[in-house]
Coordinates of C-alpha atoms in Angstrom, one line a residue:
Chain A
M8 CA -36.0 -6.7 11.1
S9 CA -32.5 -8.3 10.8
K10 CA -32.0 -11.9 11.5
A11 CA -29.2 -13.5 13.8
L12 CA -27.9 -16.5 15.4
L13 CA -27.5 -17.0 19.1
Y14 CA -24.8 -19.6 20.1
D15 CA -25.0 -20.7 23.8
A16 CA -21.7 -22.5 24.6
T17 CA -23.1 -23.9 27.8
I18 CA -25.7 -25.8 25.9
C19 CA -23.4 -27.1 23.3
I20 CA -22.2 -30.7 23.5
G21 CA -19.6 -30.5 20.7
C22 CA -21.5 -33.0 18.4
K23 CA -20.2 -30.9 15.4
Q24 CA -23.5 -31.4 13.6
C25 CA -23.5 -27.7 12.8
E26 CA -20.3 -28.4 10.9
Q27 CA -21.9 -31.3 9.0
G28 CA -25.1 -29.4 8.1
C29 CA -23.1 -26.4 7.1
A30 CA -20.9 -28.5 4.8
A31 CA -23.9 -30.2 3.3
E32 CA -25.7 -26.9 2.7
N33 CA -22.7 -25.3 1.0
Q34 CA -21.7 -28.5 -0.9
L35 CA -18.5 -28.9 0.9
P36 CA -16.6 -32.1 1.6
Y37 CA -16.9 -33.4 5.2
G38 CA -15.6 -36.4 7.0
D39 CA -13.7 -37.3 10.1
A40 CA -10.5 -35.8 9.0
I41 CA -12.2 -32.3 8.5
A42 CA -14.2 -32.7 11.5
A43 CA -10.8 -32.7 13.5
E44 CA -9.6 -29.5 11.9
E45 CA -10.5 -27.0 14.5
K46 CA -10.4 -24.1 12.3
Q47 CA -12.2 -22.4 9.5
S48 CA -11.0 -22.7 6.1
A49 CA -12.1 -22.5 2.4
H50 CA -13.7 -25.8 2.8
K51 CA -14.9 -25.3 6.4
Y52 CA -17.0 -22.2 7.1
T53 CA -17.7 -23.0 10.7
A54 CA -15.8 -24.8 13.3
I55 CA -16.4 -26.1 16.9
L56 CA -13.3 -25.4 19.2
T57 CA -12.8 -27.8 22.1
R58 CA -11.0 -27.0 25.3
G59 CA -11.5 -29.9 27.6
D60 CA -15.1 -30.1 28.2
K61 CA -15.8 -26.5 27.0
F62 CA -16.8 -25.7 23.5
M63 CA -17.0 -22.7 21.2
R64 CA -18.3 -22.2 17.8
R65 CA -16.4 -19.9 15.2
L66 CA -18.2 -18.7 12.0
C67 CA -18.4 -15.5 10.2
M68 CA -20.0 -13.0 12.7
N69 CA -22.0 -11.2 9.9
C70 CA -21.1 -8.0 11.5
Q71 CA -23.5 -5.1 11.5
Q72 CA -20.9 -2.8 10.0
P73 CA -18.6 -5.2 8.4
A74 CA -14.9 -4.2 7.8
C75 CA -14.7 -6.8 4.9
A76 CA -17.6 -5.0 3.0
S77 CA -16.4 -1.6 3.8
V78 CA -12.9 -2.4 2.3
C79 CA -14.0 -4.2 -0.7
P80 CA -13.0 -2.0 -3.8
V81 CA -15.7 -3.6 -6.0
G82 CA -18.5 -4.1 -3.4
A83 CA -18.3 -7.9 -3.8
L84 CA -19.0 -8.3 -0.1
E85 CA -22.3 -6.6 1.0
K86 CA -24.3 -6.4 4.3
T87 CA -27.8 -7.2 3.5
A88 CA -30.9 -5.8 5.4
L89 CA -31.8 -9.3 6.5
G90 CA -28.5 -9.8 8.2
P91 CA -26.2 -11.8 6.2
V92 CA -23.0 -10.6 4.7
T93 CA -23.0 -11.9 1.2
Y94 CA -20.2 -12.5 -1.3
D95 CA -20.4 -12.1 -5.0
A96 CA -17.6 -14.0 -6.7
G97 CA -18.4 -12.4 -10.1
K98 CA -17.4 -9.0 -8.9
C99 CA -14.4 -10.1 -6.8
M100 CA -10.9 -9.3 -8.4
G101 CA -9.0 -11.3 -5.6
C102 CA -7.1 -8.5 -3.8
R103 CA -7.8 -10.1 -0.5
Y104 CA -8.0 -6.9 1.4
C105 CA -11.2 -8.4 3.2
M106 CA -9.0 -11.1 4.6
V107 CA -6.6 -8.4 5.9
A108 CA -9.3 -6.3 7.3
C109 CA -11.6 -8.8 9.1
P110 CA -11.1 -8.5 12.9
F111 CA -12.1 -12.3 13.2
G112 CA -9.9 -13.6 10.3
V113 CA -13.0 -15.2 8.8
P114 CA -12.6 -14.8 5.0
K115 CA -10.6 -17.7 3.6
Y116 CA -9.2 -18.1 0.2
E117 CA -9.0 -21.0 -2.3
W118 CA -5.2 -20.8 -2.6
N119 CA -4.9 -23.9 -4.6
K120 CA -7.3 -22.9 -7.4
L121 CA -6.3 -21.0 -10.6
F122 CA -9.3 -18.6 -10.2
P123 CA -9.8 -18.5 -6.4
K124 CA -12.8 -17.3 -4.5
V125 CA -13.2 -15.8 -1.1
R126 CA -15.0 -18.4 1.2
K127 CA -16.9 -17.8 4.3
C128 CA -20.3 -18.3 6.1
T129 CA -23.0 -16.1 4.6
L130 CA -25.5 -16.8 7.3
C131 CA -27.1 -19.1 4.7
S132 CA -28.3 -16.0 2.8
H133 CA -30.2 -18.1 0.2
R134 CA -32.2 -19.8 2.9
V135 CA -32.8 -16.7 5.1
A136 CA -34.1 -14.8 1.9
N137 CA -36.7 -17.5 1.5
G138 CA -37.8 -17.2 5.3
R139 CA -36.0 -20.2 6.4
Q140 CA -33.4 -20.7 9.2
T141 CA -29.7 -21.4 8.7
A142 CA -28.7 -25.0 8.2
C143 CA -26.7 -25.1 11.4
A144 CA -29.5 -23.8 13.5
E145 CA -32.0 -26.3 11.9
I146 CA -29.6 -29.2 12.5
C147 CA -28.4 -28.4 16.1
P148 CA -29.9 -31.1 18.4
T149 CA -29.7 -29.2 21.7
G150 CA -30.6 -25.7 20.5
A151 CA -27.2 -24.3 21.2
T152 CA -27.4 -22.5 17.9
K153 CA -30.6 -20.6 17.6
F154 CA -31.9 -18.7 14.7
G155 CA -34.3 -15.6 15.1
E156 CA -34.7 -11.8 15.0
R157 CA -31.6 -10.2 16.4
E158 CA -33.6 -8.1 19.0
D159 CA -35.4 -11.1 20.3
L160 CA -32.3 -13.1 20.6
I161 CA -30.5 -10.4 22.6
N162 CA -33.6 -10.3 24.9
E163 CA -33.3 -14.0 25.3
A164 CA -29.7 -14.0 26.0
Q165 CA -30.0 -11.4 28.6
Q166 CA -32.8 -13.5 30.1
R167 CA -30.5 -16.6 30.3
I168 CA -27.8 -14.6 32.0
R169 CA -30.3 -13.2 34.6
D170 CA -32.0 -16.6 35.1
N171 CA -28.7 -18.5 35.7
P172 CA -26.5 -16.5 38.0
G173 CA -22.9 -17.8 37.8
K174 CA -23.4 -20.0 34.7
Y175 CA -22.4 -17.4 32.2
V176 CA -19.7 -14.8 31.8
N177 CA -21.9 -11.6 32.1
H178 CA -21.5 -10.6 28.6
I179 CA -23.2 -11.0 25.2
F180 CA -20.4 -11.3 22.7
G181 CA -21.5 -9.5 19.5
L182 CA -23.9 -7.1 21.2
S183 CA -21.5 -4.1 20.9
E184 CA -18.2 -5.7 19.6
V185 CA -17.1 -4.0 16.3
G186 CA -20.4 -2.2 16.3
G187 CA -22.5 -5.3 16.8
T188 CA -22.7 -8.4 14.9
S189 CA -25.4 -10.8 13.7
V190 CA -23.9 -13.8 15.6
L191 CA -24.2 -13.5 19.4
L192 CA -22.4 -15.6 21.8
L193 CA -22.9 -16.7 25.3
S194 CA -20.2 -18.5 27.2
G195 CA -19.4 -19.9 30.7
V196 CA -15.6 -19.2 30.1
P197 CA -14.1 -15.9 29.1
F198 CA -14.3 -15.4 25.3
E199 CA -10.7 -14.4 25.2
E200 CA -9.8 -18.1 26.0
F201 CA -11.2 -19.0 22.4
G202 CA -9.5 -16.0 20.8
Y203 CA -12.4 -13.7 20.8
S204 CA -11.2 -10.3 21.5
T205 CA -12.1 -7.2 19.3
P206 CA -12.5 -3.5 19.7
D207 CA -15.8 -2.2 20.9
Y208 CA -16.3 0.2 18.1
A209 CA -17.2 -0.2 14.4
L210 CA -13.9 -0.4 12.2
P211 CA -15.1 1.1 9.0
M212 CA -15.1 4.6 10.5
L213 CA -11.4 4.4 10.9
T214 CA -10.8 4.5 7.1
Y215 CA -13.9 6.4 6.2
R216 CA -13.1 9.5 8.4
V217 CA -9.9 9.8 6.2
L218 CA -11.6 9.0 2.9
S219 CA -14.6 11.3 3.5
K220 CA -12.3 14.4 3.6
I221 CA -11.1 13.8 0.0
P222 CA -13.8 15.6 -1.8
E223 CA -13.0 18.8 0.3
F224 CA -9.3 18.3 0.1
V225 CA -9.0 18.1 -3.7
P226 CA -10.3 21.6 -4.5
L227 CA -8.4 23.0 -1.5
W228 CA -5.0 21.5 -2.6
G229 CA -5.7 22.3 -6.2
V230 CA -6.3 26.0 -5.5
L231 CA -3.1 26.1 -3.2
L232 CA -1.0 24.5 -5.8
G233 CA -2.3 26.9 -8.5
G234 CA -1.9 29.7 -6.3
V235 CA 1.7 28.9 -5.5
W236 CA 2.3 28.5 -9.1
W237 CA 0.8 31.8 -10.0
I238 CA 2.9 33.6 -7.3
T239 CA 6.2 32.0 -8.2
H240 CA 5.7 32.7 -11.8
R241 CA 4.4 36.0 -11.5
R242 CA 7.4 37.2 -9.5
E243 CA 9.5 36.0 -12.5
E244 CA 7.2 37.8 -15.0
V245 CA 7.6 41.0 -13.0
A246 CA 11.3 40.7 -12.9
A247 CA 11.4 40.1 -16.6
V248 CA 9.2 43.2 -17.3
E249 CA 11.3 45.4 -14.9
G250 CA 14.4 44.2 -16.5
Q251 CA 13.2 45.3 -19.8
R252 CA 11.7 48.5 -18.9
P253 CA 14.8 50.7 -18.9
A254 CA 15.5 49.4 -22.4
V255 CA 11.9 50.3 -23.6
E256 CA 12.1 53.8 -22.0
D257 CA 15.4 54.2 -23.6
H258 CA 13.8 53.4 -26.8
K259 CA 10.9 55.9 -26.3
E260 CA 13.3 58.6 -25.3
R261 CA 15.3 58.1 -28.5
K262 CA 12.2 58.2 -30.4
Q263 CA 11.1 61.6 -28.8
Chain B
M30 CA 33.8 -1.3 -19.1
K31 CA 32.9 -4.0 -21.6
I32 CA 33.2 -6.9 -19.0
K33 CA 31.0 -5.0 -16.6
F34 CA 28.4 -4.5 -19.2
T35 CA 28.3 -8.1 -20.0
F36 CA 28.0 -9.1 -16.4
W37 CA 25.0 -6.9 -15.8
K38 CA 23.5 -8.4 -19.1
L39 CA 24.0 -11.9 -17.7
V40 CA 22.4 -10.8 -14.4
F41 CA 19.4 -9.3 -16.3
L42 CA 19.0 -12.5 -18.4
F43 CA 19.2 -14.6 -15.3
L44 CA 16.6 -12.6 -13.5
M45 CA 14.3 -12.5 -16.6
A46 CA 14.7 -16.4 -17.0
A47 CA 13.8 -17.0 -13.3
G48 CA 11.0 -14.5 -13.5
F49 CA 9.7 -16.4 -16.6
C50 CA 9.6 -19.6 -14.9
A51 CA 7.9 -18.1 -11.8
T52 CA 5.4 -16.7 -14.1
V53 CA 4.6 -20.0 -15.5
V54 CA 4.1 -21.4 -12.1
R55 CA 1.8 -18.5 -11.1
F56 CA -0.5 -18.6 -14.0
T57 CA -0.8 -22.4 -14.4
R58 CA -0.9 -23.5 -10.8
G59 CA -2.3 -20.5 -9.0
L60 CA -1.3 -18.4 -5.9
G61 CA -1.0 -21.4 -3.6
A62 CA 1.8 -23.0 -5.6
A63 CA 3.5 -19.7 -6.4
T64 CA 3.6 -18.1 -3.0
N65 CA 4.0 -18.8 0.6
L66 CA 0.8 -16.8 1.3
S67 CA -1.9 -18.3 3.5
D68 CA -5.2 -17.5 5.2
Q69 CA -3.1 -16.1 8.1
F70 CA -1.0 -14.1 5.8
P71 CA -2.9 -13.0 2.8
W72 CA -0.6 -10.1 1.6
G73 CA 3.1 -10.9 0.9
I74 CA 6.1 -9.4 -0.9
W75 CA 4.1 -8.6 -4.1
I76 CA 2.1 -6.2 -2.0
S77 CA 4.8 -5.1 0.3
F78 CA 7.6 -4.4 -2.1
D79 CA 6.2 -4.4 -5.5
V80 CA 3.2 -2.2 -4.9
L81 CA 3.8 -0.3 -1.7
C82 CA 7.6 0.2 -2.3
G83 CA 7.0 0.5 -5.9
V84 CA 4.7 3.4 -5.7
M85 CA 6.9 5.0 -2.9
L86 CA 10.0 4.7 -5.1
A87 CA 8.3 6.4 -8.0
A88 CA 7.3 9.4 -5.8
G89 CA 10.3 11.5 -7.4
G90 CA 7.8 12.1 -10.3
F91 CA 5.5 14.3 -8.4
T92 CA 8.0 15.8 -6.1
L93 CA 10.3 17.0 -8.8
T94 CA 7.4 18.2 -11.1
A95 CA 5.9 20.0 -8.2
A96 CA 9.3 21.7 -7.4
V97 CA 10.1 22.7 -10.9
H98 CA 6.6 23.6 -12.4
I99 CA 4.8 24.8 -9.2
L100 CA 7.6 26.2 -6.9
N101 CA 9.5 27.3 -10.0
V102 CA 12.9 25.9 -8.9
K103 CA 14.5 26.3 -12.3
R104 CA 17.8 24.7 -11.3
L105 CA 16.1 21.2 -11.1
H106 CA 14.7 21.4 -14.6
S107 CA 17.4 19.3 -16.1
I108 CA 16.6 16.3 -14.0
V109 CA 12.8 16.4 -14.5
R110 CA 12.8 14.1 -17.6
P111 CA 14.7 11.1 -16.0
T112 CA 12.5 11.4 -12.9
V113 CA 9.3 11.5 -14.8
L114 CA 10.6 8.4 -16.7
T115 CA 11.4 6.6 -13.5
A116 CA 8.0 7.3 -12.2
F117 CA 6.2 6.3 -15.3
L118 CA 8.1 3.0 -15.6
G119 CA 7.4 2.6 -11.7
Y120 CA 3.7 2.8 -12.1
L121 CA 3.6 0.5 -15.0
L122 CA 5.6 -2.1 -13.2
V123 CA 3.3 -1.7 -10.1
C124 CA 0.4 -2.5 -12.4
V125 CA 2.2 -5.6 -13.8
A126 CA 2.9 -6.8 -10.3
L127 CA -0.7 -6.4 -9.6
M128 CA -1.6 -8.7 -12.3
Y129 CA 0.4 -11.4 -10.5
D130 CA -1.0 -10.7 -7.0
L131 CA -4.8 -10.4 -7.8
G132 CA -6.6 -13.8 -7.5
K133 CA -8.5 -12.8 -10.5
P134 CA -6.3 -10.5 -12.6
Y135 CA -8.8 -10.4 -15.5
N136 CA -11.2 -8.6 -13.1
I137 CA -8.7 -5.8 -12.5
W138 CA -10.9 -3.3 -14.3
H139 CA -13.9 -3.8 -12.0
P140 CA -13.4 -0.7 -10.1
L141 CA -14.1 1.3 -13.1
I142 CA -17.7 0.3 -13.1
M143 CA -18.3 -1.1 -9.5
R144 CA -17.9 1.4 -6.9
N145 CA -17.4 1.4 -3.2
P146 CA -16.5 4.9 -1.9
H147 CA -15.9 3.6 1.6
S148 CA -13.1 1.5 0.4
V149 CA -9.5 2.9 0.5
M150 CA -8.6 0.2 -2.2
F151 CA -11.1 1.7 -4.5
E152 CA -9.7 5.1 -4.1
V153 CA -6.2 3.9 -4.6
A154 CA -7.3 1.9 -7.6
W155 CA -8.6 5.1 -9.3
C156 CA -5.8 7.3 -8.3
V157 CA -3.2 4.9 -9.6
M158 CA -5.0 4.6 -12.8
L159 CA -5.4 8.3 -13.3
Y160 CA -2.0 9.1 -12.2
T161 CA -0.5 6.6 -14.6
T162 CA -2.3 8.4 -17.3
V163 CA -1.0 11.7 -16.0
L164 CA 2.5 10.3 -16.2
A165 CA 2.0 9.0 -19.6
L166 CA 1.0 12.6 -20.7
E167 CA 3.8 14.2 -18.7
F168 CA 6.2 11.6 -20.4
S169 CA 4.8 12.0 -23.9
P170 CA 6.6 15.2 -24.9
I171 CA 9.9 13.2 -24.9
V172 CA 8.5 10.7 -27.4
L173 CA 6.7 13.5 -29.4
E174 CA 10.0 15.4 -29.6
R175 CA 11.8 12.3 -30.7
F176 CA 9.4 12.0 -33.8
N177 CA 9.1 15.8 -34.2
L178 CA 5.3 15.9 -33.8
Q179 CA 4.9 19.5 -33.2
K180 CA 1.2 19.7 -32.9
P181 CA 0.5 17.3 -30.2
L182 CA 3.6 18.8 -28.4
K183 CA 2.0 22.2 -28.5
V184 CA -1.2 20.7 -26.8
I185 CA 0.7 19.0 -24.1
R186 CA 2.9 22.0 -23.3
G187 CA -0.4 24.1 -23.1
I188 CA -1.9 21.9 -20.4
L189 CA 1.2 21.1 -18.6
I190 CA 0.5 23.2 -15.5
P191 CA -3.0 21.7 -14.9
L192 CA -1.6 18.4 -15.7
V193 CA 1.3 18.8 -13.1
I194 CA -1.3 20.0 -10.6
C195 CA -3.5 17.0 -11.2
G196 CA -0.4 14.6 -10.7
V197 CA 0.4 16.3 -7.4
I198 CA -3.1 15.9 -6.1
L199 CA -3.4 12.3 -7.3
S200 CA -0.2 11.5 -5.8
T201 CA -0.9 13.1 -2.5
L202 CA -4.1 11.1 -2.4
H203 CA -2.8 7.7 -3.2
Q204 CA 0.6 7.9 -1.5
S205 CA -1.1 8.8 1.7
S206 CA -3.9 6.2 1.2
L207 CA -1.5 3.4 0.9
G208 CA -1.0 4.0 4.6
S209 CA -4.7 4.5 5.2
L210 CA -5.2 0.9 3.9
Y211 CA -3.8 -0.2 7.3
L212 CA -6.0 2.1 9.4
I213 CA -8.8 -0.6 9.6
I214 CA -6.6 -3.0 11.6
P215 CA -5.9 -1.4 14.9
E216 CA -5.7 -4.8 16.6
K217 CA -3.7 -6.6 14.1
L218 CA -0.9 -4.3 13.3
H219 CA 1.9 -3.8 15.8
P220 CA 1.7 -0.4 17.7
F221 CA 5.2 0.5 16.3
W222 CA 3.4 0.9 12.9
Y223 CA -0.4 1.3 13.5
S224 CA -1.0 4.9 14.0
P225 CA -3.9 7.3 13.0
L226 CA -1.2 9.2 11.3
L227 CA -0.3 6.3 8.9
P228 CA -1.5 8.3 5.9
V229 CA 0.6 11.4 6.9
F230 CA 3.7 9.2 7.4
F231 CA 3.3 7.5 4.1
F232 CA 2.9 10.8 2.4
F233 CA 6.0 12.5 3.9
S234 CA 8.2 9.4 3.5
A235 CA 7.1 9.3 -0.2
I236 CA 8.5 12.9 -0.6
A237 CA 11.7 11.9 1.2
V238 CA 12.1 8.8 -1.0
G239 CA 11.2 10.8 -4.0
L240 CA 14.1 13.1 -3.4
A241 CA 16.6 10.3 -2.3
M242 CA 15.6 8.3 -5.5
T243 CA 16.3 11.3 -7.6
I244 CA 19.7 11.8 -6.1
F245 CA 20.2 8.0 -6.5
E246 CA 19.4 7.7 -10.1
S247 CA 21.2 11.0 -11.1
S248 CA 24.4 9.4 -9.5
L249 CA 23.8 6.1 -11.3
S250 CA 23.2 7.9 -14.5
A251 CA 26.4 9.8 -14.2
K252 CA 28.2 6.6 -13.8
Y253 CA 26.6 4.4 -16.3
F254 CA 25.3 6.6 -19.1
G255 CA 28.4 9.0 -19.0
R256 CA 26.5 11.9 -17.8
Q257 CA 28.0 15.0 -16.2
L258 CA 27.2 14.7 -12.5
E259 CA 25.1 17.9 -11.7
L260 CA 26.4 18.2 -8.1
P261 CA 24.8 21.6 -7.3
I262 CA 21.4 20.2 -8.1
L263 CA 21.9 17.0 -5.9
Q264 CA 23.2 19.2 -3.2
E265 CA 20.0 21.2 -3.2
L266 CA 18.0 18.0 -3.2
G267 CA 20.2 16.9 -0.2
R268 CA 19.2 20.1 1.7
W269 CA 15.4 19.4 1.0
L270 CA 15.9 15.8 2.0
V271 CA 17.3 17.1 5.5
V272 CA 14.2 19.1 6.1
V273 CA 11.8 16.4 5.0
L274 CA 13.5 13.8 7.0
S275 CA 13.7 15.9 10.0
V276 CA 9.9 16.8 10.0
Y277 CA 9.1 13.0 9.5
A278 CA 11.4 12.0 12.3
V279 CA 9.8 14.6 14.8
L280 CA 6.4 13.5 13.7
R281 CA 7.2 9.8 14.0
F282 CA 8.5 10.1 17.5
E283 CA 5.9 12.5 18.9
D284 CA 3.4 10.0 17.6
L285 CA 5.1 7.1 19.4
M286 CA 5.2 9.3 22.5
D287 CA 1.6 10.3 22.2
R288 CA 0.4 6.8 21.9
G289 CA 2.7 5.6 24.9
V290 CA 4.7 3.2 22.7
L291 CA 8.0 4.9 23.1
K292 CA 9.0 2.7 26.0
L293 CA 8.4 -0.4 23.9
T294 CA 11.2 0.6 21.4
L295 CA 13.6 -0.1 24.2
Q296 CA 12.4 -3.6 25.3
P297 CA 14.1 -6.2 23.1
S298 CA 11.7 -8.0 20.8
Y299 CA 11.6 -9.1 17.2
E300 CA 9.7 -6.0 16.3
M301 CA 12.1 -3.8 18.1
Y302 CA 15.0 -4.8 16.1
L303 CA 13.2 -4.2 12.9
F304 CA 11.9 -0.9 14.1
W305 CA 15.4 0.3 14.9
L306 CA 16.8 -1.0 11.7
E307 CA 14.1 1.0 9.8
V308 CA 14.9 4.2 12.0
S309 CA 18.6 4.0 11.8
L310 CA 18.7 3.3 8.0
G311 CA 16.0 5.8 7.1
L312 CA 16.3 8.5 9.7
V313 CA 19.4 8.5 12.1
L314 CA 22.2 7.7 9.8
P315 CA 21.2 9.7 6.8
L316 CA 20.5 12.7 9.1
I317 CA 23.9 12.4 10.7
L318 CA 25.6 12.2 7.4
L319 CA 23.6 15.0 5.8
L320 CA 23.8 17.5 8.7
Q321 CA 27.6 17.6 8.0
P322 CA 28.4 20.2 5.4
K323 CA 31.4 18.2 4.1
V324 CA 29.2 14.9 3.3
R325 CA 26.3 17.1 2.1
M326 CA 28.3 18.8 -0.4
S327 CA 30.1 15.7 -1.8
A328 CA 28.7 13.4 -4.5
G329 CA 29.6 10.2 -2.6
G330 CA 28.1 11.5 0.6
L331 CA 24.9 12.3 -1.0
Y332 CA 24.7 9.0 -2.7
L333 CA 25.4 7.1 0.3
S334 CA 22.8 8.9 2.2
A335 CA 20.2 8.6 -0.6
V336 CA 20.7 4.9 -0.6
L337 CA 20.3 4.7 3.1
V338 CA 17.0 6.7 3.1
V339 CA 15.7 4.4 0.3
L340 CA 16.7 1.3 2.1
G341 CA 15.3 2.7 5.4
F342 CA 11.9 3.4 3.9
I343 CA 11.8 0.1 2.0
T344 CA 12.3 -1.4 5.5
N345 CA 9.5 0.7 6.8
R346 CA 7.1 -0.4 4.2
M347 CA 8.0 -4.2 4.8
N348 CA 7.6 -3.5 8.5
V349 CA 4.1 -2.1 8.1
S350 CA 2.9 -4.8 5.8
I351 CA 4.8 -7.8 7.1
T352 CA 6.6 -7.6 10.3
G353 CA 3.8 -5.7 12.0
F354 CA 1.3 -8.5 11.2
E355 CA 3.4 -11.6 12.2
R356 CA 2.5 -11.5 15.8
S357 CA -1.3 -11.2 15.4
A358 CA -1.1 -13.7 12.4
G359 CA 0.9 -16.1 14.8
T360 CA 3.2 -17.1 11.9
H361 CA 6.3 -15.8 10.1
Y362 CA 6.2 -15.2 6.4
F363 CA 9.0 -15.5 4.1
P364 CA 8.5 -15.3 0.4
K365 CA 8.9 -18.4 -1.9
W366 CA 11.5 -18.4 -4.6
T367 CA 8.8 -17.7 -7.3
E368 CA 7.7 -14.5 -5.4
L369 CA 11.3 -13.3 -5.2
A370 CA 11.9 -14.2 -8.8
V371 CA 8.8 -12.3 -10.1
T372 CA 10.0 -9.4 -8.0
G373 CA 13.5 -9.6 -9.2
A374 CA 12.4 -9.7 -12.8
I375 CA 10.3 -6.6 -12.3
I376 CA 13.2 -4.7 -10.9
A377 CA 15.4 -5.9 -13.6
A378 CA 12.8 -4.9 -16.3
G379 CA 12.6 -1.4 -14.6
F380 CA 16.4 -0.9 -15.1
A381 CA 16.4 -2.3 -18.6
L382 CA 13.5 -0.2 -19.8
F383 CA 15.3 2.9 -18.3
G384 CA 18.4 2.1 -20.2
L385 CA 16.4 1.6 -23.4
A386 CA 14.5 4.8 -23.0
V387 CA 17.9 6.7 -22.2
K388 CA 19.4 5.3 -25.4
Y389 CA 16.5 6.0 -27.8
L390 CA 14.8 9.1 -26.3
P391 CA 15.9 12.6 -25.5
I392 CA 15.8 12.0 -21.7
F393 CA 18.9 14.0 -20.8
P394 CA 19.5 17.5 -22.1
A395 CA 21.9 17.6 -24.9
E396 CA 25.6 17.7 -24.1
E397 CA 28.8 18.1 -26.2
P398 CA 29.5 14.7 -27.4
T399 CA 32.6 13.1 -26.0
G400 CA 34.3 9.7 -26.5
E401 CA 33.1 6.9 -24.4
E402 CA 36.5 6.3 -22.6
S403 CA 36.8 10.0 -21.6
I404 CA 33.2 10.0 -20.1
E405 CA 33.7 7.0 -18.1
A406 CA 37.0 8.5 -16.9
T407 CA 35.6 11.8 -15.9
S408 CA 32.3 10.6 -14.3
G409 CA 34.3 7.9 -12.5
T410 CA 36.5 10.6 -10.9
V411 CA 33.6 12.8 -10.1
L412 CA 32.0 9.9 -8.2
A413 CA 35.2 8.4 -6.7
A414 CA 37.0 11.3 -5.9
P415 CA 34.9 12.6 -3.0
V416 CA 34.5 9.1 -1.5
L417 CA 38.4 8.8 -1.5
R418 CA 38.7 12.3 0.0
H419 CA 36.5 11.2 2.8
A420 CA 38.1 7.9 3.2
G421 CA 40.9 9.7 5.0
D422 CA 38.8 11.5 7.4

């Protein structure tokens, strides 16, 4: 059902056409200077990293259980059923919690604008929604970036690792990292060398298991506080009444 | 007296002027020009100090109202008003700071209609909004009394207990949730500060700081507003502070031990020094001081311990939100002058508004009127004498 990208670093020739295609698709400036910036930014949603003759692509992983969408107080970031994690600038209030929370450091900010937006790859959600593939996959001359069904791509990646012993690190990055991602990576060198290291579990549970206790906690705490108030003040009422009683009885006795 | 007052007025004017310039930069040229924030470091001092510390420093409001109205500790009644005033001002100023920090401040109301129950920030937004309302209501009798509006006064007094309970619940939720905010970044936050117990730590330290701030501001009020120092009250708060700090300290070190981080606290590193700064200021020194009856009973000793606790937990919040990030961000962060100027102006505004409120509203219980000179003299001695006594020890 859900779409994904498979990036195979061993096929990548570092031509950076994916960067160029991405910039064109998202109406971002592109030139030699920007091509030389080997990092994602508000004007560069994907970047090819070069280490000698090895390459690696960085882009939004479009996580299956995205931390960014889970922390966004207004739901500006959203995981769609098709795969992309989309961003609605109209909802965003600019708290930047998504940037803090993202385990890949993906969301970037337009720091120099007066009304800034969060910027990131959205897996070409506008194209994918119309049944097309992402701009980067379409433009890739070697097939290093391939678009397709996530399940199919996982099978294909496993096949490639099986068919080429020794060529790949025996791991599909994104299969289970942070609960799985919609961008899958294959590499001949360890992923950590390119800064890819994340926990193997989905992050949103870390906050939600605390948050989900609130509906039960509120009545409990309320009743407890009310109870303490009742006891501490009851004691006082009793003391007051007991202090008065002799006086009242005196009064009654006198009457009799 | 007169020269001192003018000096503080000058400081105030300077801070406000600097804050004004910074405000112009922030709202004409954006966050990039006004801050040292970056994609690597998206949250800076406006979140660390103005929001995290601001909410923590205002925790006296719920701590004191709970002690007086729920636990029925009557002796503390006379300091509830200044504490609620501090809390109310604190929360208003947190909201002001948020307007600077949010990229699109005009969308600040969005959590009202757009919900994401999975977001800690969403919950914090609602709690802060509701609690500021509760504080406004808890504060309102002071204003209503001033203008002698008996009817609304009666209504507020009628709902006071439910109001206080709501305030305590809301405070428990968001004070702890400010810690929960960081639960989602187990890989990014340094192990000294990342812990599954973050919400518990934030809650307990809020109570400790609430008590310390109450001691701090009562002492200052005694000095600058010519109030009688209510020493027995502060001594009681001091005892509570010992208990809360001890519980926090035990929990903090048990947690470090459980997570196998304790040995890291002895290996020199940038984080280690700031960890020990936090722990010595906030836990070790105040506990050593307050566990000595002579210090605990003296105005000067209590004041010093309270200041240490406040500084220690400010360091803690800065460590959680800045120090603990620097390694994973691969960069250091230091605020730009504009960030410091806005923060300075907000603190100055807080002090000034407190002073104005004390001047025009019945914040402190009525006392026999005395001449300015004599008040200064008495409160001066009350504060100075114990300090001098201990100077010889």
